[in-house]
Tab-separated table of C-alpha atoms and ligand atoms in Angstrom:
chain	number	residue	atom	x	y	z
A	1	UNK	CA	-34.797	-10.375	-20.050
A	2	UNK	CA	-34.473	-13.364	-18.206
A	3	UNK	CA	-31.233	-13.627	-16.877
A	4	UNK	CA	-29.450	-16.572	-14.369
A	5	UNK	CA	-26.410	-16.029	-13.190
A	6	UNK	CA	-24.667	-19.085	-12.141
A	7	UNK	CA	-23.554	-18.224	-8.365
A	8	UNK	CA	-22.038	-21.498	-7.355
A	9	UNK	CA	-19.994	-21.449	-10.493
A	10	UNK	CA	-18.540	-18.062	-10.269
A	11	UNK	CA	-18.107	-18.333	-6.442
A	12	UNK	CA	-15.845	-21.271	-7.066
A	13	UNK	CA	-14.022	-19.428	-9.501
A	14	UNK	CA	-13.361	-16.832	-7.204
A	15	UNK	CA	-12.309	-19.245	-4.980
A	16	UNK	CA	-10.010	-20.710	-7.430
A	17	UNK	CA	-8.242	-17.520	-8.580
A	18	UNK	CA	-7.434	-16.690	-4.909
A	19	UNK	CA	-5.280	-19.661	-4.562
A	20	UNK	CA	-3.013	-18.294	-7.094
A	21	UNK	CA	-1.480	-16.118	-4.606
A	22	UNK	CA	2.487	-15.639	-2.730
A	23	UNK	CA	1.362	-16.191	0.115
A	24	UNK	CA	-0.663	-18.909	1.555
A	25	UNK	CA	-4.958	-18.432	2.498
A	26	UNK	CA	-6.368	-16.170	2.924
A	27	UNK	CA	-4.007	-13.977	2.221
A	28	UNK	CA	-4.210	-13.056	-1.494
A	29	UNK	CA	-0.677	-11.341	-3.167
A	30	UNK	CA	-0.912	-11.256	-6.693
A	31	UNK	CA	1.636	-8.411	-7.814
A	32	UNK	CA	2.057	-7.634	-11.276
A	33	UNK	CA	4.642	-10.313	-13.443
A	34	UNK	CA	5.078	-11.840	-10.415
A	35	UNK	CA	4.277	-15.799	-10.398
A	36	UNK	CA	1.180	-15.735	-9.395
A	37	UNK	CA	0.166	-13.109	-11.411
A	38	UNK	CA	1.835	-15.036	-14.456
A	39	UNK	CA	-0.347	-18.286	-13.069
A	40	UNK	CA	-3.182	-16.761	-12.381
A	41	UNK	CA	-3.448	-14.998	-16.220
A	42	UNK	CA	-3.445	-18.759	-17.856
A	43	UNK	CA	-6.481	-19.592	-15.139
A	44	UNK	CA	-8.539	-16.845	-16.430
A	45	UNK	CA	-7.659	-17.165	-19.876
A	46	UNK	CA	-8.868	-20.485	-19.928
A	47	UNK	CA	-12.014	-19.398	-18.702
A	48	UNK	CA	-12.836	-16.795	-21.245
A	49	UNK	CA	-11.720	-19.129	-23.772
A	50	UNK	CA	-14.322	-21.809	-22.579
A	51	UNK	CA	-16.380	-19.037	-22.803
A	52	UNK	CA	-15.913	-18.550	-26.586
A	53	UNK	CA	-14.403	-15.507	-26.051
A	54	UNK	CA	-11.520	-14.488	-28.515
A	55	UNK	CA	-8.692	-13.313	-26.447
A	56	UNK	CA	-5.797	-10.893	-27.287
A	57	UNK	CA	-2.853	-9.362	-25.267
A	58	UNK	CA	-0.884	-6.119	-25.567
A	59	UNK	CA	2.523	-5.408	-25.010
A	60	UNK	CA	2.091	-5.424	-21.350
A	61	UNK	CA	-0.571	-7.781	-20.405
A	62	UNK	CA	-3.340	-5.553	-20.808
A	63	UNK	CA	-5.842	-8.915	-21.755
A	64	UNK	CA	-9.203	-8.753	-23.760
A	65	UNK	CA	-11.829	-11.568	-24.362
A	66	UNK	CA	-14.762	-10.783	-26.996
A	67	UNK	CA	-17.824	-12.192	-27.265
A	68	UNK	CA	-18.299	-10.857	-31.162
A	69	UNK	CA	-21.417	-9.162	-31.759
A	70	UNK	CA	-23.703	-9.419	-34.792
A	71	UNK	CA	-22.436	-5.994	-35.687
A	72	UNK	CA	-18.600	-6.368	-35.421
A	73	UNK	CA	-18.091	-3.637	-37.179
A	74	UNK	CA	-19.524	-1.238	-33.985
A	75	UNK	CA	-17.229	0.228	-31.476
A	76	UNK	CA	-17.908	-2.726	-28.201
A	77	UNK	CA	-18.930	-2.080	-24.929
A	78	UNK	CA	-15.966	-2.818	-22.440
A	79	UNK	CA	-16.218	-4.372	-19.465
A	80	UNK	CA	-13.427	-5.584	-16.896
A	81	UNK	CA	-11.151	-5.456	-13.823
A	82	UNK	CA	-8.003	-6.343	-12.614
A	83	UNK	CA	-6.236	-9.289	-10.847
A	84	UNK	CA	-3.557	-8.271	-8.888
A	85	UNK	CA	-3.760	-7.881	-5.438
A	86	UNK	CA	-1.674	-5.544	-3.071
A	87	UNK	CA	-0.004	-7.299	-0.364
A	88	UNK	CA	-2.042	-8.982	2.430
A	89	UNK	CA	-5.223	-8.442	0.142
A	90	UNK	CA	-8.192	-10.309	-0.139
A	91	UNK	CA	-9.764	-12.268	-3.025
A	92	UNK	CA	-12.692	-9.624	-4.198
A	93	UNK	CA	-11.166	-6.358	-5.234
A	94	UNK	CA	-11.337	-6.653	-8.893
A	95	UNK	CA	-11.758	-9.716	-9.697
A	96	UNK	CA	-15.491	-9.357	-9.199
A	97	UNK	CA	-15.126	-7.333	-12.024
A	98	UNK	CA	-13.257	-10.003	-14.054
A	99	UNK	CA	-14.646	-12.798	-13.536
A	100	UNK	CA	-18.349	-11.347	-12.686
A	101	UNK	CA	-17.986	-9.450	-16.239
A	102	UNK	CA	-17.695	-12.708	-17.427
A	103	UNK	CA	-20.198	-14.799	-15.764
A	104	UNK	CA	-22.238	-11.771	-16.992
A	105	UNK	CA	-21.480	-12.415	-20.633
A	106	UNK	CA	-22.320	-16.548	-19.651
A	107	UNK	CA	-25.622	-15.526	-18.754
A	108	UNK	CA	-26.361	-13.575	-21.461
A	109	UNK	CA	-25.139	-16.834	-23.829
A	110	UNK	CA	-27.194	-18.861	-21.264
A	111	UNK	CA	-30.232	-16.624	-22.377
A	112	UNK	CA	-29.829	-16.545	-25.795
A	113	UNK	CA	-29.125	-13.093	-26.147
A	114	UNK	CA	-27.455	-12.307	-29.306
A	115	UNK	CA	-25.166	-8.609	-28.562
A	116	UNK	CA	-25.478	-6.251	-31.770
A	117	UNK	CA	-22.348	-4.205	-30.766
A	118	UNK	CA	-19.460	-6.997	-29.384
A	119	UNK	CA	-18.888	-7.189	-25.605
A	120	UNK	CA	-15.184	-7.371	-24.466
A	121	UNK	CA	-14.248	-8.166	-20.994
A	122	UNK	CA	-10.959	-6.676	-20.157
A	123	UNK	CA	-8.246	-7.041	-17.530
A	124	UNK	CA	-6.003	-4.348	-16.702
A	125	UNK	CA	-2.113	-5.394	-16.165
A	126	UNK	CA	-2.170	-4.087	-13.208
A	127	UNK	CA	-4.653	-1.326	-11.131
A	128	UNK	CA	-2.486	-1.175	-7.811
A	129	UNK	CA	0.880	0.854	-7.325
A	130	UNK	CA	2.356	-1.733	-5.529
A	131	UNK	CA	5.405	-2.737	-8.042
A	132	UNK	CA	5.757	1.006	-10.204
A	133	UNK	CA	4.580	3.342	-7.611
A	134	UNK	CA	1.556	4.567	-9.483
A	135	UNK	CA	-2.041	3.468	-9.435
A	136	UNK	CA	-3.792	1.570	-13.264
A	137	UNK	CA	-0.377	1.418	-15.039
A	138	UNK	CA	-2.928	-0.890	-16.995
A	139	UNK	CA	-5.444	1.512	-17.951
A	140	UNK	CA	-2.514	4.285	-17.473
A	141	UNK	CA	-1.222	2.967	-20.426
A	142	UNK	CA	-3.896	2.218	-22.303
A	143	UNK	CA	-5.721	5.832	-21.715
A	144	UNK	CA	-2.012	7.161	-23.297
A	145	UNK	CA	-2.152	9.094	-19.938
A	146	UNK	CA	0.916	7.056	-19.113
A	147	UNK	CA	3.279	8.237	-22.308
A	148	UNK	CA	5.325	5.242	-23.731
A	149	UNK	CA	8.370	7.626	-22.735
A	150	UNK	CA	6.987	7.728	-19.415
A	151	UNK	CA	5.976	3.659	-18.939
A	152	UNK	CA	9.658	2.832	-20.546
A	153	UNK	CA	11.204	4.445	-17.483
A	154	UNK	CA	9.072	2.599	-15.096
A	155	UNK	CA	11.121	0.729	-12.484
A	156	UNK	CA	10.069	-1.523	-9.437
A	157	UNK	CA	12.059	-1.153	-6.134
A	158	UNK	CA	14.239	-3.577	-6.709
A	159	UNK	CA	15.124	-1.594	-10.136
A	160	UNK	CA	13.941	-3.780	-12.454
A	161	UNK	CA	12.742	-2.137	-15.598
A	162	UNK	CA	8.960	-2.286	-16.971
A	163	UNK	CA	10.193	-3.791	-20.065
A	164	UNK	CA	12.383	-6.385	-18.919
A	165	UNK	CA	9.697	-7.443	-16.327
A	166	UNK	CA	6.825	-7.663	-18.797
A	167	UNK	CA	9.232	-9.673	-21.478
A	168	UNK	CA	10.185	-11.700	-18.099
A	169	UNK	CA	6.197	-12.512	-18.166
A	170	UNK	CA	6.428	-13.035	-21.764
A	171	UNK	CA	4.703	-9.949	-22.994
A	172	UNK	CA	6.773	-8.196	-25.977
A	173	UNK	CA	5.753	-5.888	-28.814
A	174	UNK	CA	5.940	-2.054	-28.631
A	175	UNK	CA	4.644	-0.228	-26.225
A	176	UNK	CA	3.181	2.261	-28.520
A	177	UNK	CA	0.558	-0.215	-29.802
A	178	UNK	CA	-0.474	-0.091	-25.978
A	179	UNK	CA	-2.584	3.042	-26.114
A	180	UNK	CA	-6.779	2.835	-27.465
A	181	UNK	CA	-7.736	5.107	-29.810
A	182	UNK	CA	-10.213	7.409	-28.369
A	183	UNK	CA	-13.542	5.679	-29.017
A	184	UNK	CA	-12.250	2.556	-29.201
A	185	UNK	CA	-15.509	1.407	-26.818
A	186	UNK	CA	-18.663	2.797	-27.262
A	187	UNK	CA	-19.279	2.521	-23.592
A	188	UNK	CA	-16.585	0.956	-20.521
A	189	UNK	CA	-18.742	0.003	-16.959
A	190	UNK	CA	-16.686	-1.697	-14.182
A	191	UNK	CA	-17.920	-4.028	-11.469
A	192	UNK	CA	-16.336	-3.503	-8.549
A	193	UNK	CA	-16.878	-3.833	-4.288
A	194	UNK	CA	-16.985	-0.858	-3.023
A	195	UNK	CA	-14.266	-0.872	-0.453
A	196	UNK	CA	-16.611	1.804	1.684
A	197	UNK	CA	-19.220	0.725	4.387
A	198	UNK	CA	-22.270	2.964	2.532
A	199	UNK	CA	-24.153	0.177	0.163
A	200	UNK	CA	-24.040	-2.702	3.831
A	201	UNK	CA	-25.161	0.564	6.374
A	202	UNK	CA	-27.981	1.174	4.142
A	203	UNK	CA	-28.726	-2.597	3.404
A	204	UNK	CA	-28.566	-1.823	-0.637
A	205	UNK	CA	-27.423	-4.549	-2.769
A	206	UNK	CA	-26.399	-1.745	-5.916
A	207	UNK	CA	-24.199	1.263	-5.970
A	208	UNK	CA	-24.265	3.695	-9.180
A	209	UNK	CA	-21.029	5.439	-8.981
A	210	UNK	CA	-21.486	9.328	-10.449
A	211	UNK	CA	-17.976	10.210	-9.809
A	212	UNK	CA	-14.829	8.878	-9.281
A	213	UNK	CA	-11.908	10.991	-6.893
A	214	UNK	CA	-8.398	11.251	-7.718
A	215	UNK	CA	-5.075	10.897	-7.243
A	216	UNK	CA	-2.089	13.266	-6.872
A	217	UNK	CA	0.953	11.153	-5.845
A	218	UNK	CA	4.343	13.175	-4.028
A	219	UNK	CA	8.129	11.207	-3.519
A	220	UNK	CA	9.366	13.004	-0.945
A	221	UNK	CA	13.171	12.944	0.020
A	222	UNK	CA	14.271	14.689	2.787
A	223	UNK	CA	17.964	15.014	3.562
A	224	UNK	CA	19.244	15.939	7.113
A	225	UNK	CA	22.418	15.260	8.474
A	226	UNK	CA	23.474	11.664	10.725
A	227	UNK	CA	24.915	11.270	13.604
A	228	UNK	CA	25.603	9.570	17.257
A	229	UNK	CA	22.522	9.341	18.693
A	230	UNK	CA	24.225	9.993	22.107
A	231	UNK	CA	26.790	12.346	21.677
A	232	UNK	CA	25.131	14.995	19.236
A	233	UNK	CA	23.172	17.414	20.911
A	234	UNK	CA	19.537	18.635	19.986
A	235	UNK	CA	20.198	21.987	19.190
A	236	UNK	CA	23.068	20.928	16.746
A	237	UNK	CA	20.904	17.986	14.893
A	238	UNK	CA	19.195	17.824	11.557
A	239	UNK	CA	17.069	15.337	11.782
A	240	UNK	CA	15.561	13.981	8.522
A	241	UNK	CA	12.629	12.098	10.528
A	242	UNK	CA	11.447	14.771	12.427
A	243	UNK	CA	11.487	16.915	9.348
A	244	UNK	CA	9.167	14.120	7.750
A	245	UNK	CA	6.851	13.938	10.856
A	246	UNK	CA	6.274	17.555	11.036
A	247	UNK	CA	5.514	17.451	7.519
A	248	UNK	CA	3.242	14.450	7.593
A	249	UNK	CA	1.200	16.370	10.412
A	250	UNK	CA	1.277	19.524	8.269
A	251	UNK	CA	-0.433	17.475	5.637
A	252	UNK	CA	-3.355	16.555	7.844
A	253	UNK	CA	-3.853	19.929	8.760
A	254	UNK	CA	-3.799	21.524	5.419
A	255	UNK	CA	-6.226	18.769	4.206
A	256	UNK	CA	-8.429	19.539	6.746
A	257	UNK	CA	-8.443	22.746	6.588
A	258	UNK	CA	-8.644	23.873	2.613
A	259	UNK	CA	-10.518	20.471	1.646
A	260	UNK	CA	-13.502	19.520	1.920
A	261	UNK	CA	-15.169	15.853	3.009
A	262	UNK	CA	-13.978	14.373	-0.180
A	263	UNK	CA	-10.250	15.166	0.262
A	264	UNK	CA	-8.081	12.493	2.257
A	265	UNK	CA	-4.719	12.803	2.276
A	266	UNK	CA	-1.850	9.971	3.438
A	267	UNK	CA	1.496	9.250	3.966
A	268	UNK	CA	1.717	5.670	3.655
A	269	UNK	CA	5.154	4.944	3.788
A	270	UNK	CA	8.254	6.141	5.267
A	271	UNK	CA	11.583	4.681	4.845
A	272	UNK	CA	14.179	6.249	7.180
A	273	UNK	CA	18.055	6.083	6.416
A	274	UNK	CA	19.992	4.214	7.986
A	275	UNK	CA	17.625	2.741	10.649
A	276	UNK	CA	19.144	2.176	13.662
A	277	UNK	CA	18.588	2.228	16.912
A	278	UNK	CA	21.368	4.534	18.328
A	279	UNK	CA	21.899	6.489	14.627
A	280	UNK	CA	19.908	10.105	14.240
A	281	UNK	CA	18.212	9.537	10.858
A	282	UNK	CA	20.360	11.125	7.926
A	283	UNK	CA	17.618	10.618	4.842
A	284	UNK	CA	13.996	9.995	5.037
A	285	UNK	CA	11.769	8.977	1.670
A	286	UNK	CA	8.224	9.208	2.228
A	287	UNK	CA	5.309	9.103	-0.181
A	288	UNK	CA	1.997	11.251	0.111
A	289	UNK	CA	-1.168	9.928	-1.590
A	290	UNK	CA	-3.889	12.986	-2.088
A	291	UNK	CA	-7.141	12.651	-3.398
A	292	UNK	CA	-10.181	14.545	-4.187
A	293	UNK	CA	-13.647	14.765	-6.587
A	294	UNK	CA	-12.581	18.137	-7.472
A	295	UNK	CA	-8.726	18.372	-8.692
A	296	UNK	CA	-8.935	22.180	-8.419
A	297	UNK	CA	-9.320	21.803	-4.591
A	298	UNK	CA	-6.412	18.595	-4.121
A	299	UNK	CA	-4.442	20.541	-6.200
A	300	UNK	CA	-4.525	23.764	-3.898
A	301	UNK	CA	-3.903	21.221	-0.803
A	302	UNK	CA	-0.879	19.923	-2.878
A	303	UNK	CA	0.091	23.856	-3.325
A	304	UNK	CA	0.102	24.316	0.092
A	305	UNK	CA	2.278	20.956	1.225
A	306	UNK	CA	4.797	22.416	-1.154
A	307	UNK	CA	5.011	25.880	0.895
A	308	UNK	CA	4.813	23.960	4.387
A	309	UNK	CA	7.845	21.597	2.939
A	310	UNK	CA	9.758	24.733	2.179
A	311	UNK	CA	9.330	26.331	5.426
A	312	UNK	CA	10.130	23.245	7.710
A	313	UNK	CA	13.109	22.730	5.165
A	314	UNK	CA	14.197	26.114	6.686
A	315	UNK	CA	13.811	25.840	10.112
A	316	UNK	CA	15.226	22.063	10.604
A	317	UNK	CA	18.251	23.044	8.085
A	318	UNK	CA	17.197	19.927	5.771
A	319	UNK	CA	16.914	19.636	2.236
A	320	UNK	CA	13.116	18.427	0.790
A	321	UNK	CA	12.696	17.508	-2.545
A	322	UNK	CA	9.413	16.820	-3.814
A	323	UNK	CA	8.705	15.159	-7.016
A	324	UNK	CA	5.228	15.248	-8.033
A	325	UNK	CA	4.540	11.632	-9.858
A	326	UNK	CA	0.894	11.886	-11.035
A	327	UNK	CA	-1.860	14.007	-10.214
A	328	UNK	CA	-4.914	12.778	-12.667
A	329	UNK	CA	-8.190	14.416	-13.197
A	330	UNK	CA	-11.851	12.923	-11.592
A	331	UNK	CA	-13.598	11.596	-13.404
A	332	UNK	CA	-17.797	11.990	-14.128
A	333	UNK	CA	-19.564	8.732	-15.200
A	334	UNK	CA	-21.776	8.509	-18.299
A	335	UNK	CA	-25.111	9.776	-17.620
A	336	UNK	CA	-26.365	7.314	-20.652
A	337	UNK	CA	-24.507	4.516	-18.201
A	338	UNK	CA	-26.440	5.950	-15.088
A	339	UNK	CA	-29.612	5.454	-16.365
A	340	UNK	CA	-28.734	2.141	-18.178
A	341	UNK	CA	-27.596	0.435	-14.418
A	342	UNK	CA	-30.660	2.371	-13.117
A	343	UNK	CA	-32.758	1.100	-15.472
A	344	UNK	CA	-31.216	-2.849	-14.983
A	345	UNK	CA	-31.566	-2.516	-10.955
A	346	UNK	CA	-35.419	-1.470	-11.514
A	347	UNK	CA	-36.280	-4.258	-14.312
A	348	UNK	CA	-34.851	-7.278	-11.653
A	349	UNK	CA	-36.255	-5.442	-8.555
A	350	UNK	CA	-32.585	-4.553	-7.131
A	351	UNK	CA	-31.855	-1.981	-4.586
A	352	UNK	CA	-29.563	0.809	-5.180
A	353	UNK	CA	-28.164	4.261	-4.583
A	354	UNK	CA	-26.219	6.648	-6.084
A	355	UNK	CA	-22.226	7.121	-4.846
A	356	UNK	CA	-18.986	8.509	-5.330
A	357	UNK	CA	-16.242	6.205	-5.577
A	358	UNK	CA	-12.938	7.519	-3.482
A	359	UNK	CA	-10.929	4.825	-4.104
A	360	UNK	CA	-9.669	4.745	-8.193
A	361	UNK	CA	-9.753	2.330	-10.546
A	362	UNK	CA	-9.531	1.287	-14.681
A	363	UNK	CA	-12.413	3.135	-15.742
A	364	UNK	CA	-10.856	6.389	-14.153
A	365	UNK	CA	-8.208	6.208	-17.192
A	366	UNK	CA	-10.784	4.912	-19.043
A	367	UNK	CA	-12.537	7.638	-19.144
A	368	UNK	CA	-10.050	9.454	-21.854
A	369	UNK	CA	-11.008	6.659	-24.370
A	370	UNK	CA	-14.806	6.648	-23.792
A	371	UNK	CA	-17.775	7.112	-21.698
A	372	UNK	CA	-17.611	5.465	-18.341
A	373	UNK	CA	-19.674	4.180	-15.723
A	374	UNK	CA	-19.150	1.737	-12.551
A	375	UNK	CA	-21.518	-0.543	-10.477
A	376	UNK	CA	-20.404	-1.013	-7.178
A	377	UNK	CA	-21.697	-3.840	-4.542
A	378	UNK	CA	-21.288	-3.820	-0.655
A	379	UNK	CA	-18.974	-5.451	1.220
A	380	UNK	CA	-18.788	-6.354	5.082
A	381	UNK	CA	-17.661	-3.663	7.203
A	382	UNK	CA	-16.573	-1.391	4.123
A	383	UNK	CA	-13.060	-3.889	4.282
A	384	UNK	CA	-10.661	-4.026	1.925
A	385	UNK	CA	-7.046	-4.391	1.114
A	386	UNK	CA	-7.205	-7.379	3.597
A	387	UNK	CA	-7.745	-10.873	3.598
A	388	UNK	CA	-10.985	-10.939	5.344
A	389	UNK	CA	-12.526	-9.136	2.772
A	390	UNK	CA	-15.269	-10.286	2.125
A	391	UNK	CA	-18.896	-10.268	-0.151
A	392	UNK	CA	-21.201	-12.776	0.031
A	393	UNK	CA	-22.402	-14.836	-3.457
A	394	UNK	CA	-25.596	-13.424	-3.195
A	395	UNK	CA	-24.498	-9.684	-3.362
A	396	UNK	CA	-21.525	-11.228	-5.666
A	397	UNK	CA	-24.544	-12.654	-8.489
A	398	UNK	CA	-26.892	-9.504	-7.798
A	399	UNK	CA	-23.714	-7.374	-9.346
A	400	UNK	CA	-22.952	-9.886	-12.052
A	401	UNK	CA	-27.102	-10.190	-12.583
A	402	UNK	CA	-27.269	-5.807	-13.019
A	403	UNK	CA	-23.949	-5.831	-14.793
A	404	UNK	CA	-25.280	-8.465	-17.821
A	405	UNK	CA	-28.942	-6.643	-17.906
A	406	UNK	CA	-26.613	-3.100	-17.942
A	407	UNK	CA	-24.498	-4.704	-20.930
A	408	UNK	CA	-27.191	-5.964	-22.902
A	409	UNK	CA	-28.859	-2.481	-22.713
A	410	UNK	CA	-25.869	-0.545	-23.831
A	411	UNK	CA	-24.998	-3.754	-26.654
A	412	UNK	CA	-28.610	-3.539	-27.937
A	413	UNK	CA	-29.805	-7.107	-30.163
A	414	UNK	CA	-31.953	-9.775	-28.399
A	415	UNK	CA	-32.782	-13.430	-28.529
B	1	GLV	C1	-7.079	1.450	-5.372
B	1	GLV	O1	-6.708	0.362	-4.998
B	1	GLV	C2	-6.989	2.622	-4.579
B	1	GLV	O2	-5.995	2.765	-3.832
B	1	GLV	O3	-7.939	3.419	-4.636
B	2	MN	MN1	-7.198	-2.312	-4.635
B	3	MN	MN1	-9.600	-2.495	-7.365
């Protein structure tokens, strides 16, 4: 099929969605319910409604714009993304999966293609931790992987409830409508930059993801005892930070020794109690983020943290209390969504590879309503999470350009 994708347009959409951000260019800061999160919702809206799209909400945000097929009756295909950003991000990680999804559905319009099934271009509430703590609370909830028991106890640091800060945003309803029923899309295949260096080292313009890793996510509190920092001496301290330290190195070593390439483990934040200077820390919090292809091999690394933690525990005379907060299963794409993006690469000459994605997104969860798949694109240096990430429009279009041939494949119809 002949297919244009409109690269100047969608660029300057891109553009335009970044400046809805809490913190000036190019930083991008879009956290769930927050402002710009709020502002940047109508933005997009109002493109999928120019679009023709019919768009819906849930009870949380979770948005989806149809293009209605000439079969509405048929389970659609799903396509989508997310908007928010993690602090200090840049303007690509997801949102080439929003608003690429839907300058793939304009080209198909552009083309007269008519879709038999519908196409629905969805945006998860939220795919970063940043305000609950876990990863997708979007497609969390909507997988019913995240129970609505679970979801109404959901708090952000500053203790402000799920529910009150979606009805804040001006999302109500109950929660329990949240959750798809399984089979809900025939098919769900996510655009996405890759976040990795592999697709620019190998000059490839198209990764076919076969895999996704996973998360297992730890709270860890560790309670020690405070004190002067001059007058008490070493041998009589109980040092909450050291305790943590020891433990973040035992991590390392335990995921280097029982896991394999694919298993990365990190302690990404540490709050000690009651930072100062001259006081001997009484209470440390830290988080550990683990993740692996194969859950039977993070979840024997997460075994093993547990023992360390226990043993350290006894020999610095602290207390460690771990509280396991997710730990969700890989995911294996669609092998009828493999050879759908394979086939779309080969029909518009486009260069590609097959990869494993190790960072998460939607269409993990997604994967407990239907068959999944992702297409991934390079971007420089493998950057993200930071404002100078970066792909170019060309690489940008040649995602959106595999993505529409991909959907129109999996839709079946014609012109
Ligand atoms: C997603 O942002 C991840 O941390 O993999
Ligand atoms: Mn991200
Ligand atoms: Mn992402």
């Amino acid at each position: 099929m002949k297919l244009n994708i409109d690269q100047r347009l969608l660029q300057s959409e891109i553009d335009a969605l970044a400046g809805y951000s809490s913190e000036p260019p190019p930083v991008v800061t879009r956290v769930v319910y927050s402002r710009a999160d709020r502002e940047a919702r109508v933005y997009v809206k109002g493109l999928f409604a120019d679009a023709g799209l019919e768009v819906r909400e849930d009870a949380v945000g979770n948005t989806f714009a149809r293009w209605v097929g000439s079969d509405p009756e048929l389970a659609p295909i799903g396509t989508g993304s997310h908007i928010d950003a993690i602090p200090n991000a840049g303007k690509y990680d997801g949102v080439v999966g929003v608003l690429g999804g839907l300058e793939a559905i304009r080209a198909l319009q552009r083309g007269g293609f008519r879709p038999r099934r519908s196409i629905e271009l969805l945006l998860f509430t939220a795919e970063e931790p940043t305000r609950f703590g876990i990863g997708c609370p979007g497609s969390r909830m909507l997988s019913g992987v995240l129970t609505v028991e679970a979801a109404g106890k959901l708090r952000d640091a500053e203790g402000e409830s799920l529910d009150g800060l979606r009805a804040a945003a001006g999302f109500c309803g109950e929660l329990s409508g949240v959750a798809l029923p399984r089979g809900y899309f025939e098919y769900f295949v996510e655009l996405h930059i890759e976040q990795g260096p592999l697709l620019e080292r190998e000059g490839l313009s198209i990764g076919i993801v076969q895999s996704i890793a996973a998360p297992a996510g730890l709270n860890v509190l560790i309670e020690g005892e405070g004190g002067h920092a001059g007058t008490v001496l070493m041998p009589d301290r109980k040092d909450a930070f050291l305790a943590g330290a020891e433990l973040a190195l035992a991590i390392e070593g335990l995921t280097l020794e029982l896991g394999g390439l694919d298993t990365v483990a990190t302690v990404g934040t540490c709050n000690v109690f009651p930072g100062a200077v001259n006081s001997i820390p009484s209470r440390v919090q830290m988080s550990l983020d683990l993740r692996d292809t194969d859950g039977a091999r993070r979840d024997r690394v997460l075994d093993a943290v547990g023992v360390a933690a226990k043993e350290i525990a006894v020999r610095r005379r602290v207390a460690i209390a771990t509280e396991l907060l997710n730990a969700d299963a890989p995911a294996s794409c669609d092998p009828n969504i493999i050879e759908a993006v394979r086939a779309a690469c080969e029909a518009h000459g486009v260069t590609y590879r097959e990869m494993v994605s190790r960072a998460y997104h939607g269409s993990l969860f997604m994967d407990q309503v239907c068959p999944m798949g992702m297409i991934f694109i390079p971007c420089r240096g493998g950057v993200s999470h930071r404002p100078d990430e970066y792909s170019s429009p060309e690489q940008i279009a040649a995602g959106a350009l595999v993505l529409a041939e991909t959907l129109a494949r999996l839709a079946g119809g014609g012109e």
